[in-house]
Amino acid sequence: MIALTQQWVTTRMRLTLRNPRALVFTFAFPLILIVLFSALNGNAEVDAYGEKIRFAQFYTPAIAIFSLVAACYTSLILGISTARDQGLFKRVRATPLPMGIYLGSWVTGAMLTGIGAVVLLFVVSVPAFGVDIYARTLPAALLTLVLGAACLSSLGVAVSSLVKNAEQAMPVAQLTFLPISFISGIWFPLDGAPDWLVKVSHFFPLSHIVNAFGSCFVPGTSGSQLHGSDLLAIAIWTAVGLFVAVRRFRFEP
Amino acid sequence: MLSAMTFEISQGAAAPRTPCLGDDAVRVRGLRKAYGEHVALDGVDLTVARGEVLALLGPNGAGKTTLVEILEGHRRADAGAVSVLGFDPARRERGFRERIGVVLQETGLDQEIRVREALELYGAAYPQRRDVDEVLGLVGLEERGEAKARELSGGQRRRLDLALGIIGDPELVFLDEPTTGFDPAARRQSWELIDGLRELGKTILLTTHYMDEAQHLADRVVVLARGTVIANDTPDKLGREATVVSFRVVPGITLPAGARVERGIATFTSSAPTRDLAPLLGWAAAHDVELEGLSVGRPTLEDVYLELTA
Ligand SMILES: Nc1ncnc2c1ncn2[C@@H]1O[C@H](COP(=O)(O)OP(=O)(O)O)[C@@H](O)[C@H]1O
Ligand SMILES: [Mg+2]
C-alpha cells in the first residue's frame, strides 16, 4: 500500500515536471520576477508588516506564495479538470487502485512541487540578493508552507470539481486568484491600504498565508512568529475546500 | 479413481458450453436504462459463459456502450439483475476490479507518460500482473516502450489501451470498439491479439459495429438494436435459415415480394429458395434470357445484420 502510494506520487510529480506549462508558472516565472525586481530595486525599502524592510526581503516570501498558488491551486484545477475531460479518472476508476491513493497522488504531488519551488526561490535569493532567513522563525515558516499548500490544494480540488470542463479551468483559476492576489500582499504590502480593503482581504485564505509566511522573514522581530489566527483561517478554508471537493467531485465530464 | 477423474474432466471439456449459473462470467436479466426520456436499454438479457468470446454487434446508438459500462460498474442500471463474475458491478468492489480488464471506447492518458511507465504504474495495483515486456510484445509495442503517450499514433494509442486493459491479467476483458478507426493492417494485428487472449482462456466481451470483426473473433454474436437484443447465435448459425438470391434485373421480369434493387442488382432473402426461384427461372427459360450474375448463397453476417437492424 505504501509502495503503491509512493509510486503514484513520484510518477505524478515526474509528469508535472515534464509539463512545460507547470514548469513555467511554478518555477521559471516566479524566479524571473524575483531576479528582475530585486536586480532593479533590491535595496529599496518598503513598508510591510509594520516595519521598513528591504525590497528583496519582502518580495521573496511574497512571490514564494505566488509559486505555491501556481503549483497547488492553478495546476490542480487545470490538471484535474483536463484529466477528467480526457477520461483519465474513468480509466483509473475501473482499476483496483483505490481512488484515495489516486487523488492523494495529485494533491501530494502538487504540494511537494510547490514546496520545492519555494525552496528553490530561497536557494537563489539568499545568496544572490542577501535575503535573510532566521532559525527562530523557520519552524513557523515551514508549518505555514505545508498548511498553506494543503489549503490551496484542497481549494484547487474543490474548484476543479465545480468547473464544467478544462476550457473553463484556466479562466476560473486566474479570475479567482488574480484579483485576490492584489489585496493579499503578494504584489505590494497591505500596510497603508484602507481598512475595509484589509477586512475584505482577511476573508480570503491567501492574505493569511502571505501574512503568516511573510512575517517569518521580517528582520528585528522576536519570538517564533507563529500566527495562530492566520493558521486557523487557513485550516478553516482547507476544511471548506475538502467539504466541497467531497460533495461535488465527479469522475466524468 | 484416476480413470474416473479423467473421464469427468474430458467429458467436461468436450461438453458444449451450456449456460449454468456458477459458470457464467456475465449474467444479465431484464436490464433497463434510460437517459431522461430516452430509453437506451429496454429489457436486455445476456449471458457470457466463462472462456467465451462474445461480440456485441450493433449500429451506433444501439446501447452497446451503455450496456458494457453498466457491466464494468461505470453506470447504474434503472432495473434488472446484473452479475459479473459473481459480483454486483454497481458496488465496484476492489476484488471485482482486480479481476476485470476494461478498454473503454474513449479514454485518456497523461500526454507526458511513457508507455512502459504507464504499464508499470497502472499495473501496480493488481495482485497478479503480467510482465510488462510480455504485454508490450503482445500488443506489438515492444519498440515504443520509451515513447510518450502524445508521440504515439492513434492505432498505437489504442494498442496501449489494450495493453493497459490486460496488464492485471484479468479473467474477463471488456473491449468497447477496440478497432474502430484502425487501418486494415492494424485491425488484423488487434484480431491476433484478441485471438491470443482467447487462447489464454480469457472471457472477452467486445462491442463492434464491424460484421467481419464479429465473424472473425466471436464464439457468439449478440445483435443489439435500439436497446433490445434482436439476435443471439454463433456467427455461423446467425441467419442460417435464410438464403440470399441475387441477379441482374432484366426488363419484364416479375420480382418476388420483398426484393430490393440496388444499382441494377435484385436481391432477396428467402426461406424457400427453390419455390421462389422456380417462377424466375421458368420466366427466363421461356424468354430465352440469361439471368446475369445469378447467385444463390448463405447470407453474410452483413446481410443478416442489415436485415435485422432495418
Ligand atoms: N450519458 C448519456 N446521456 C444521455 N444520453 C446518452 C448517454 N450515453 C448514451 N446516450 C444515448 O443512449 C443511446 C445509446 O448510446 P450508447 O450506449 O453509447 O450506444 P452505442 O455504444 O451502441 O453507440 C444513444 O442514443 C445515446 O445518444
Ligand atoms: Mg459505443
Coordinates of C-alpha atoms and ligand atoms in Angstrom, one line a residue:
Chain A
M1 CA 0.0 0.0 0.0
I2 CA 2.8 2.4 0.9
A3 CA 4.9 1.3 -2.0
L4 CA 1.8 1.8 -4.3
T5 CA 1.2 5.3 -2.9
Q6 CA 4.9 6.2 -3.3
Q7 CA 4.9 5.0 -6.9
W8 CA 1.9 7.1 -7.8
V9 CA 3.2 10.2 -6.0
T10 CA 6.6 10.1 -7.6
T11 CA 5.2 9.4 -11.1
R12 CA 2.6 12.2 -10.6
M13 CA 5.4 14.6 -9.8
R14 CA 7.6 13.4 -12.7
L15 CA 4.7 14.0 -15.0
T16 CA 4.1 17.5 -13.6
L17 CA 7.8 18.3 -14.1
R18 CA 7.6 17.1 -17.7
N19 CA 4.7 19.6 -18.3
P20 CA 6.2 22.8 -19.7
R21 CA 3.3 25.0 -18.6
A22 CA 3.6 23.9 -15.0
L23 CA 7.3 24.4 -15.1
V24 CA 7.0 27.9 -16.4
F25 CA 4.3 29.1 -13.9
T26 CA 5.6 27.3 -10.9
F27 CA 9.4 27.7 -11.3
A28 CA 10.5 29.9 -14.1
F29 CA 8.1 32.9 -13.9
P30 CA 8.5 33.5 -10.1
L31 CA 12.2 33.2 -10.4
I32 CA 12.3 35.7 -13.2
L33 CA 10.1 38.1 -11.2
I34 CA 12.4 37.9 -8.2
V35 CA 15.6 38.2 -10.2
L36 CA 14.2 41.1 -12.3
F37 CA 12.7 43.2 -9.5
S38 CA 15.5 42.5 -7.0
A39 CA 18.1 43.5 -9.5
L40 CA 16.1 46.7 -10.3
N41 CA 15.4 47.8 -6.7
G42 CA 16.7 45.2 -4.3
N43 CA 18.0 47.7 -1.8
A44 CA 14.9 50.0 -1.8
E45 CA 12.8 49.8 1.3
V46 CA 9.1 49.0 1.6
D47 CA 6.7 49.5 4.4
A48 CA 5.4 46.0 5.2
Y49 CA 4.4 44.1 8.4
G50 CA 4.7 47.4 10.2
E51 CA 8.4 47.7 9.5
K52 CA 10.7 49.1 6.9
I53 CA 12.0 46.1 5.0
R54 CA 14.5 45.7 2.2
F55 CA 12.7 45.0 -1.1
A56 CA 14.1 41.6 -1.7
Q57 CA 13.4 40.6 1.9
F58 CA 9.7 41.4 1.5
Y59 CA 9.4 40.2 -2.1
T60 CA 11.0 36.8 -1.9
P61 CA 8.5 35.2 0.6
A62 CA 5.6 37.0 -1.2
I63 CA 6.5 35.6 -4.6
A64 CA 7.2 32.3 -3.0
I65 CA 3.5 32.1 -2.1
F66 CA 2.7 33.1 -5.7
S67 CA 4.7 30.0 -6.7
L68 CA 2.8 27.9 -4.2
V69 CA -0.5 29.1 -5.7
A70 CA 0.6 28.2 -9.2
A71 CA 1.7 24.7 -8.1
C72 CA -1.1 23.8 -5.8
Y73 CA -4.1 25.8 -6.8
T74 CA -3.8 26.7 -10.5
S75 CA -2.1 23.4 -11.6
L76 CA -4.5 21.2 -9.7
I77 CA -7.6 22.9 -11.2
L78 CA -6.2 22.6 -14.7
G79 CA -4.7 19.2 -14.2
I80 CA -7.7 17.6 -12.6
S81 CA -10.3 19.0 -15.0
T82 CA -8.1 18.1 -18.0
A83 CA -7.7 14.6 -16.7
R84 CA -11.4 14.3 -16.1
D85 CA -12.2 15.6 -19.6
Q86 CA -9.8 13.2 -21.2
G87 CA -11.3 10.2 -19.4
L88 CA -8.3 9.5 -17.1
F89 CA -10.4 9.3 -14.0
K90 CA -12.7 6.9 -15.6
R91 CA -9.8 4.7 -16.6
V92 CA -8.4 4.7 -13.1
R93 CA -11.8 4.0 -11.6
A94 CA -12.0 0.7 -13.4
T95 CA -8.7 -0.5 -12.0
P96 CA -8.1 -1.7 -8.4
L97 CA -6.2 1.4 -7.5
P98 CA -8.0 3.0 -4.5
M99 CA -9.4 6.4 -5.5
G100 CA -7.9 7.9 -2.4
I101 CA -4.4 7.0 -3.5
Y102 CA -5.0 8.4 -6.9
L103 CA -6.4 11.7 -5.8
G104 CA -3.8 11.8 -3.0
S105 CA -1.1 11.5 -5.6
W106 CA -2.4 14.6 -7.3
V107 CA -2.6 16.6 -4.1
T108 CA 0.7 15.3 -2.6
G109 CA 2.5 15.8 -5.9
A110 CA 1.2 19.4 -6.1
M111 CA 2.2 20.2 -2.5
L112 CA 5.7 18.7 -2.9
T113 CA 6.2 20.6 -6.2
G114 CA 5.0 23.8 -4.7
I115 CA 7.2 23.5 -1.6
G116 CA 10.1 22.5 -3.8
A117 CA 9.6 25.7 -5.9
V118 CA 9.5 27.8 -2.8
V119 CA 12.8 26.3 -1.5
L120 CA 14.3 26.9 -4.9
L121 CA 13.4 30.6 -4.8
F122 CA 15.2 30.9 -1.4
V123 CA 18.2 28.9 -2.7
V124 CA 18.6 31.6 -5.3
S125 CA 17.5 34.7 -3.3
V126 CA 19.5 34.1 -0.2
P127 CA 23.0 34.2 -1.8
A128 CA 22.0 36.4 -4.7
F129 CA 20.1 39.2 -3.0
G130 CA 21.1 38.8 0.6
V131 CA 17.8 37.6 1.8
D132 CA 18.0 36.6 5.5
I133 CA 16.3 33.6 7.0
Y134 CA 16.1 33.1 10.7
A135 CA 16.4 29.8 12.6
R136 CA 14.0 31.1 15.2
T137 CA 11.1 31.5 12.7
L138 CA 11.9 28.6 10.4
P139 CA 9.5 26.1 12.1
A140 CA 6.7 28.6 11.7
A141 CA 7.6 29.3 8.1
L142 CA 7.7 25.6 7.3
L143 CA 4.5 24.9 9.1
T144 CA 2.8 27.8 7.2
L145 CA 4.2 26.4 3.9
V146 CA 2.8 22.9 4.5
L147 CA -0.6 24.1 5.8
G148 CA -0.8 26.7 3.0
A149 CA 0.0 24.1 0.4
A150 CA -2.7 21.8 1.8
C151 CA -5.2 24.7 1.9
L152 CA -4.5 25.8 -1.7
S153 CA -4.6 22.1 -2.9
S154 CA -7.9 21.5 -1.2
L155 CA -9.4 24.6 -2.8
G156 CA -7.9 23.6 -6.1
V157 CA -9.6 20.2 -6.0
A158 CA -12.8 21.9 -4.9
V159 CA -12.8 24.4 -7.8
S160 CA -11.9 21.6 -10.3
S161 CA -15.0 19.8 -9.1
L162 CA -17.1 22.9 -9.8
V163 CA -15.8 23.9 -13.2
K164 CA -17.6 22.4 -16.2
N165 CA -14.6 21.4 -18.3
A166 CA -10.9 22.0 -18.9
E167 CA -11.6 25.1 -21.1
Q168 CA -13.2 26.8 -18.1
A169 CA -10.5 25.8 -15.8
M170 CA -7.8 28.3 -16.7
P171 CA -10.0 31.4 -16.7
V172 CA -11.7 30.4 -13.5
A173 CA -8.3 29.7 -11.8
Q174 CA -7.0 33.1 -12.9
L175 CA -10.1 35.1 -12.2
T176 CA -10.3 33.7 -8.7
F177 CA -6.6 34.1 -8.0
L178 CA -5.5 37.4 -9.6
P179 CA -7.9 39.9 -8.0
I180 CA -7.5 38.3 -4.6
S181 CA -3.7 38.3 -5.0
F182 CA -3.7 42.1 -5.3
I183 CA -5.4 42.5 -2.0
S184 CA -3.4 39.8 -0.2
G185 CA 0.0 41.4 -0.1
I186 CA 1.7 39.4 -2.8
W187 CA 2.4 42.3 -5.2
F188 CA 2.6 45.1 -2.7
P189 CA 2.2 45.2 1.1
L190 CA -1.2 45.9 2.7
D191 CA 0.3 48.4 5.1
G192 CA -1.5 51.7 4.3
A193 CA -4.4 50.1 2.5
P194 CA -7.8 51.3 3.6
D195 CA -9.4 49.4 6.5
W196 CA -12.3 48.0 4.5
L197 CA -10.0 46.5 1.9
V198 CA -7.9 44.8 4.6
K199 CA -11.2 43.4 6.0
V200 CA -12.2 42.1 2.6
S201 CA -8.7 40.5 2.2
H202 CA -8.9 38.8 5.5
F203 CA -12.0 37.0 4.4
F204 CA -9.9 35.0 1.9
P205 CA -7.2 32.5 2.7
L206 CA -4.5 34.0 0.6
S207 CA -3.8 37.0 2.8
H208 CA -3.4 34.7 5.8
I209 CA -0.9 32.5 4.0
V210 CA 1.1 35.5 2.9
N211 CA 1.0 37.1 6.3
A212 CA 1.9 34.0 8.3
F213 CA 4.7 33.2 5.9
G214 CA 6.0 36.7 5.3
S215 CA 6.1 37.6 9.0
C216 CA 8.7 34.9 9.4
F217 CA 11.1 37.0 7.3
V218 CA 10.8 40.4 8.9
P219 CA 14.1 41.4 10.4
G220 CA 14.3 42.6 14.0
T221 CA 11.3 40.7 15.3
S222 CA 11.4 38.4 18.3
G223 CA 9.6 35.1 19.0
S224 CA 8.7 32.3 16.7
Q225 CA 6.3 34.3 14.6
L226 CA 3.7 31.5 14.8
H227 CA 0.4 33.3 13.8
G228 CA -2.3 31.3 15.3
S229 CA -5.2 33.2 13.9
D230 CA -3.8 33.1 10.4
L231 CA -3.2 29.4 10.7
L232 CA -6.8 28.9 12.0
A233 CA -8.2 30.7 8.9
I234 CA -6.1 28.6 6.7
A235 CA -7.3 25.4 8.4
I236 CA -10.9 26.5 8.0
W237 CA -10.5 27.2 4.3
T238 CA -8.9 23.8 3.9
A239 CA -11.9 22.2 5.5
V240 CA -14.3 24.2 3.3
G241 CA -12.3 23.1 0.2
L242 CA -12.4 19.4 1.3
F243 CA -16.1 19.6 2.0
V244 CA -16.9 21.0 -1.4
A245 CA -14.5 18.5 -3.1
V246 CA -16.0 15.5 -1.4
R247 CA -19.5 16.7 -2.2
R248 CA -19.0 17.7 -5.7
F249 CA -16.3 15.5 -7.1
R250 CA -17.1 13.8 -10.3
F251 CA -15.3 11.2 -12.4
E252 CA -16.8 12.1 -15.8
P253 CA -17.1 15.4 -17.6
Chain B
M1 CA -10.3 -43.4 -9.2
L2 CA -7.8 -41.8 -11.6
S3 CA -9.7 -43.0 -14.6
A4 CA -13.0 -41.8 -13.2
M5 CA -11.5 -38.3 -12.8
T6 CA -10.0 -38.3 -16.3
F7 CA -13.4 -39.3 -17.6
E8 CA -15.1 -36.5 -15.8
I9 CA -12.5 -33.9 -16.9
S10 CA -12.6 -35.0 -20.6
Q11 CA -16.3 -35.1 -20.6
G12 CA -16.4 -31.6 -19.1
A13 CA -14.0 -30.3 -21.7
A14 CA -15.9 -31.9 -24.5
A15 CA -19.3 -30.7 -23.4
P16 CA -20.7 -27.7 -25.2
R17 CA -20.7 -24.5 -23.2
T18 CA -24.1 -24.7 -21.6
P19 CA -25.1 -21.7 -19.6
C20 CA -25.1 -22.6 -15.9
L21 CA -25.2 -20.1 -13.2
G22 CA -21.9 -20.8 -11.4
D23 CA -20.1 -20.9 -14.7
D24 CA -21.2 -17.7 -16.3
A25 CA -18.9 -14.8 -16.4
V26 CA -21.7 -12.4 -17.1
R27 CA -25.4 -12.8 -16.4
V28 CA -27.9 -10.0 -17.2
R29 CA -31.7 -10.2 -16.9
G30 CA -34.3 -7.6 -17.8
L31 CA -31.8 -4.8 -17.9
R32 CA -33.2 -1.3 -18.4
K33 CA -31.5 2.1 -18.6
A34 CA -33.0 5.4 -19.7
Y35 CA -31.3 8.8 -20.1
G36 CA -34.2 11.1 -19.3
E37 CA -36.9 10.2 -21.7
H38 CA -34.6 8.3 -24.0
V39 CA -34.6 4.6 -23.3
A40 CA -31.1 3.2 -24.1
L41 CA -31.6 -0.4 -22.9
D42 CA -35.0 -1.9 -22.9
G43 CA -35.1 -5.2 -21.1
V44 CA -31.8 -6.8 -22.2
D45 CA -30.9 -10.4 -21.3
L46 CA -27.3 -11.5 -21.8
T47 CA -25.2 -14.4 -20.7
V48 CA -21.5 -14.8 -21.3
A49 CA -20.0 -18.2 -20.4
R50 CA -16.5 -18.4 -18.9
G51 CA -13.9 -18.6 -21.7
E52 CA -16.3 -17.4 -24.3
V53 CA -15.6 -14.6 -26.7
L54 CA -18.9 -12.7 -27.2
A55 CA -19.3 -9.9 -29.7
L56 CA -22.0 -7.3 -29.1
L57 CA -22.8 -6.1 -32.5
G58 CA -25.0 -3.1 -33.3
P59 CA -25.2 0.3 -35.1
N60 CA -24.2 3.5 -33.4
G61 CA -26.6 4.4 -30.6
A62 CA -27.8 0.8 -30.2
G63 CA -26.8 0.9 -26.5
K64 CA -23.6 -1.1 -26.6
T65 CA -21.5 1.3 -24.6
T66 CA -24.3 1.8 -22.1
L67 CA -24.6 -2.0 -21.6
V68 CA -20.9 -2.6 -21.3
E69 CA -20.3 0.3 -18.9
I70 CA -23.1 -1.0 -16.6
L71 CA -21.2 -4.3 -16.5
E72 CA -18.0 -2.5 -15.7
G73 CA -19.6 -0.6 -12.9
H74 CA -19.3 2.8 -14.6
R75 CA -23.0 3.4 -14.9
R76 CA -26.0 2.3 -13.0
A77 CA -28.9 0.3 -14.3
D78 CA -32.5 1.5 -13.7
A79 CA -33.8 -2.0 -13.4
G80 CA -32.8 -5.6 -13.9
A81 CA -30.4 -8.1 -12.4
V82 CA -26.7 -8.0 -13.2
S83 CA -24.0 -10.3 -12.1
V84 CA -20.4 -10.1 -13.3
L85 CA -18.0 -12.8 -12.0
G86 CA -20.5 -13.2 -9.2
F87 CA -20.2 -9.5 -8.2
D88 CA -22.7 -6.7 -8.5
P89 CA -20.7 -4.3 -10.6
A90 CA -22.6 -1.3 -9.3
R91 CA -20.8 -1.8 -5.9
R92 CA -17.4 -1.6 -7.7
E93 CA -15.6 -3.7 -5.0
R94 CA -11.9 -3.8 -5.2
G95 CA -12.0 -7.6 -5.6
F96 CA -14.1 -7.1 -8.7
R97 CA -11.9 -4.5 -10.2
E98 CA -8.9 -6.8 -9.7
R99 CA -10.4 -9.4 -11.9
I100 CA -11.7 -7.4 -14.9
G101 CA -9.8 -5.6 -17.6
V102 CA -11.5 -2.6 -19.2
V103 CA -10.8 -0.9 -22.5
L104 CA -13.2 2.0 -22.8
Q105 CA -14.5 3.3 -26.1
E106 CA -12.9 6.7 -25.4
T107 CA -10.3 7.1 -22.8
G108 CA -7.4 9.4 -22.0
L109 CA -3.9 9.1 -20.7
D110 CA -1.4 11.6 -19.4
Q111 CA 0.2 13.0 -22.5
E112 CA 3.6 13.0 -20.9
I113 CA 3.6 9.5 -19.6
R114 CA 5.9 6.9 -21.3
V115 CA 4.5 3.6 -22.5
R116 CA 6.5 1.4 -20.1
E117 CA 5.9 3.8 -17.3
A118 CA 2.2 3.7 -17.8
L119 CA 2.1 -0.1 -17.8
E120 CA 4.2 -0.2 -14.6
L121 CA 2.1 2.4 -12.9
Y122 CA -1.4 1.1 -13.8
G123 CA -0.2 -2.5 -13.3
A124 CA 1.0 -1.7 -9.8
A125 CA -2.4 -2.0 -8.1
Y126 CA -3.2 -5.5 -9.4
P127 CA -2.4 -8.5 -7.2
Q128 CA -1.5 -10.6 -10.3
R129 CA 0.1 -8.7 -13.1
R130 CA 1.6 -9.7 -16.3
D131 CA 5.2 -9.0 -17.2
V132 CA 5.5 -5.5 -18.9
D133 CA 7.7 -6.7 -21.7
E134 CA 5.5 -9.6 -22.4
V135 CA 2.4 -7.3 -22.6
L136 CA 4.4 -4.9 -24.8
G137 CA 5.2 -7.8 -27.1
L138 CA 1.5 -9.0 -27.1
V139 CA 0.3 -5.6 -28.4
G140 CA 3.2 -5.0 -30.7
L141 CA 4.6 -2.0 -28.9
E142 CA 8.0 -3.5 -27.9
E143 CA 9.8 -0.8 -29.9
R144 CA 7.8 2.0 -28.3
G145 CA 8.3 1.4 -24.6
E146 CA 10.1 4.7 -24.1
A147 CA 7.8 6.8 -26.2
K148 CA 5.5 9.3 -24.6
A149 CA 1.7 8.9 -25.0
R150 CA 1.5 12.0 -27.1
E151 CA 4.1 10.7 -29.5
L152 CA 2.0 7.6 -30.4
S153 CA -0.2 7.3 -33.4
G154 CA -3.9 6.7 -32.9
G155 CA -3.5 3.0 -33.5
Q156 CA -0.6 2.7 -31.2
R157 CA -2.6 4.6 -28.5
R158 CA -5.4 2.1 -28.9
R159 CA -3.0 -0.8 -28.5
L160 CA -1.6 0.8 -25.4
D161 CA -5.2 0.9 -24.1
L162 CA -5.4 -2.8 -24.8
A163 CA -2.1 -3.4 -23.0
L164 CA -3.4 -1.4 -20.0
G165 CA -6.6 -3.5 -20.1
I166 CA -4.7 -6.8 -19.7
I167 CA -1.7 -5.8 -17.6
G168 CA -3.5 -7.0 -14.5
D169 CA -4.1 -10.5 -16.0
P170 CA -7.9 -10.2 -15.8
E171 CA -10.3 -13.1 -16.2
L172 CA -12.8 -11.0 -18.0
V173 CA -11.9 -8.4 -20.6
F174 CA -14.3 -5.7 -21.8
L175 CA -13.3 -4.2 -25.2
D176 CA -15.6 -1.4 -26.4
E177 CA -15.0 -0.9 -30.1
P178 CA -11.3 -1.9 -29.8
T179 CA -10.5 -1.4 -33.5
T180 CA -12.8 1.5 -34.6
G181 CA -10.7 3.8 -36.7
F182 CA -7.9 1.3 -37.4
D183 CA -6.5 0.7 -40.8
P184 CA -6.9 -2.9 -42.1
A185 CA -3.4 -4.0 -41.1
A186 CA -3.7 -2.6 -37.5
R187 CA -7.1 -4.3 -37.3
R188 CA -5.6 -7.7 -38.3
Q189 CA -3.0 -7.2 -35.7
S190 CA -5.5 -6.5 -33.0
W191 CA -7.5 -9.5 -34.0
E192 CA -4.4 -11.7 -33.5
L193 CA -4.0 -10.1 -30.1
I194 CA -7.6 -10.9 -29.1
D195 CA -7.3 -14.4 -30.5
G196 CA -4.2 -14.7 -28.3
L197 CA -6.3 -13.6 -25.3
R198 CA -8.8 -16.3 -26.1
E199 CA -6.0 -18.9 -26.1
L200 CA -5.1 -17.8 -22.6
G201 CA -8.6 -18.7 -21.6
K202 CA -9.9 -15.2 -21.0
T203 CA -13.5 -14.4 -21.3
I204 CA -14.0 -11.5 -23.7
L205 CA -16.9 -9.2 -24.2
L206 CA -16.3 -6.9 -27.1
T207 CA -18.5 -4.5 -28.9
T208 CA -18.2 -3.6 -32.6
H209 CA -20.1 -2.4 -35.5
Y210 CA -18.0 -4.3 -37.9
M211 CA -19.6 -7.5 -39.1
D212 CA -16.3 -9.1 -40.2
E213 CA -14.8 -8.4 -36.8
A214 CA -17.7 -10.2 -35.0
Q215 CA -17.4 -13.1 -37.5
H216 CA -13.7 -13.4 -37.2
L217 CA -13.4 -13.2 -33.4
A218 CA -16.5 -14.2 -31.7
D219 CA -17.8 -17.6 -30.5
R220 CA -21.2 -15.9 -30.3
V221 CA -22.8 -12.8 -31.6
V222 CA -25.5 -10.8 -29.9
V223 CA -27.1 -8.2 -32.1
L224 CA -28.3 -5.1 -30.3
A225 CA -30.6 -2.5 -31.9
R226 CA -32.4 0.3 -30.3
G227 CA -31.8 -1.1 -26.8
T228 CA -33.0 -4.6 -27.4
V229 CA -31.4 -7.9 -28.3
I230 CA -32.6 -8.9 -31.8
A231 CA -30.4 -11.9 -32.4
N232 CA -28.2 -14.2 -30.3
D233 CA -26.3 -17.0 -32.0
T234 CA -23.0 -18.3 -33.3
P235 CA -21.7 -16.3 -36.3
D236 CA -22.3 -19.4 -38.5
K237 CA -25.8 -20.1 -37.4
L238 CA -26.9 -16.5 -37.5
G239 CA -29.3 -16.4 -40.4
R240 CA -28.7 -20.0 -41.4
E241 CA -32.4 -20.5 -42.2
A242 CA -32.3 -17.9 -44.9
T243 CA -30.8 -17.9 -48.4
V244 CA -29.8 -14.9 -50.3
V245 CA -30.6 -14.8 -54.0
S246 CA -29.3 -12.1 -56.3
F247 CA -29.1 -11.4 -60.1
R248 CA -29.0 -8.5 -62.6
V249 CA -32.5 -7.3 -63.3
V250 CA -33.8 -7.8 -66.8
P251 CA -36.8 -5.8 -68.2
G252 CA -40.2 -7.5 -67.9
I253 CA -39.3 -9.9 -65.0
T254 CA -41.6 -10.0 -62.0
L255 CA -39.6 -9.8 -58.8
P256 CA -40.8 -11.6 -55.7
A257 CA -42.2 -9.5 -52.9
G258 CA -39.6 -8.1 -50.6
A259 CA -36.8 -7.9 -53.2
R260 CA -34.5 -4.9 -53.2
V261 CA -32.9 -3.5 -56.2
E262 CA -29.7 -1.6 -55.9
R263 CA -27.7 -0.5 -58.9
G264 CA -29.5 -2.9 -61.2
I265 CA -29.0 -5.9 -58.9
A266 CA -32.0 -7.5 -57.4
T267 CA -31.5 -9.2 -54.0
F268 CA -34.0 -11.1 -51.9
T269 CA -33.8 -13.3 -48.8
S270 CA -35.8 -16.5 -48.9
S271 CA -36.5 -19.3 -46.6
A272 CA -37.8 -21.4 -49.5
P273 CA -35.4 -20.6 -52.3
T274 CA -36.4 -23.4 -54.6
R275 CA -40.0 -22.3 -54.6
D276 CA -39.1 -18.6 -55.0
L277 CA -36.6 -19.3 -57.8
A278 CA -38.8 -21.6 -59.9
P279 CA -41.0 -18.8 -61.4
L280 CA -38.0 -16.6 -62.2
L281 CA -36.1 -19.4 -63.9
G282 CA -39.2 -20.5 -65.7
W283 CA -39.7 -17.0 -67.0
A284 CA -36.1 -16.7 -68.0
A285 CA -36.2 -20.0 -69.9
A286 CA -39.4 -19.1 -71.7
H287 CA -38.0 -15.7 -72.8
D288 CA -34.6 -17.2 -73.5
V289 CA -32.7 -14.7 -71.4
E290 CA -29.8 -15.3 -69.2
L291 CA -30.1 -14.1 -65.5
E292 CA -26.6 -12.5 -65.3
G293 CA -24.8 -12.7 -62.0
L294 CA -27.2 -15.1 -60.6
S295 CA -26.1 -16.3 -57.2
V296 CA -27.8 -18.3 -54.5
G297 CA -25.9 -18.4 -51.2
R298 CA -25.8 -18.1 -47.5
P299 CA -26.2 -14.6 -46.3
T300 CA -23.1 -12.9 -45.0
L301 CA -23.3 -11.6 -41.5
E302 CA -23.7 -8.2 -43.1
D303 CA -26.9 -9.3 -44.9
V304 CA -28.3 -10.7 -41.7
Y305 CA -27.3 -7.6 -39.8
L306 CA -28.9 -5.3 -42.3
E307 CA -32.0 -7.4 -42.4
L308 CA -32.2 -7.4 -38.6
T309 CA -31.5 -3.8 -38.0
A310 CA -33.5 -2.5 -40.9
Ligands
LIG1 N1 -24.6 9.9 -20.8 C1 -25.6 9.9 -21.7 N2 -26.6 10.8 -21.6 C2 -27.6 10.9 -22.4 N3 -27.8 10.0 -23.4 C3 -26.9 9.1 -23.6 C4 -25.7 9.0 -22.8 N4 -25.0 8.0 -23.2 C5 -25.6 7.4 -24.3 N5 -26.7 8.1 -24.5 C6 -27.7 7.8 -25.6 O1 -28.1 6.4 -25.4 C7 -28.1 5.8 -26.7 C8 -27.1 4.6 -26.6 O2 -25.8 5.1 -26.6 P1 -24.6 4.1 -26.5 O3 -24.8 3.2 -25.4 O4 -23.4 5.0 -26.5 O5 -24.7 3.3 -27.9 P2 -23.5 2.6 -28.7 O6 -22.3 2.4 -27.9 O7 -24.1 1.4 -29.2 O8 -23.2 3.6 -29.9 C9 -27.7 6.8 -27.7 O9 -28.9 7.3 -28.3 C10 -27.0 7.9 -27.0 O10 -27.2 9.1 -27.5
MG2 MG -20.4 2.9 -28.1

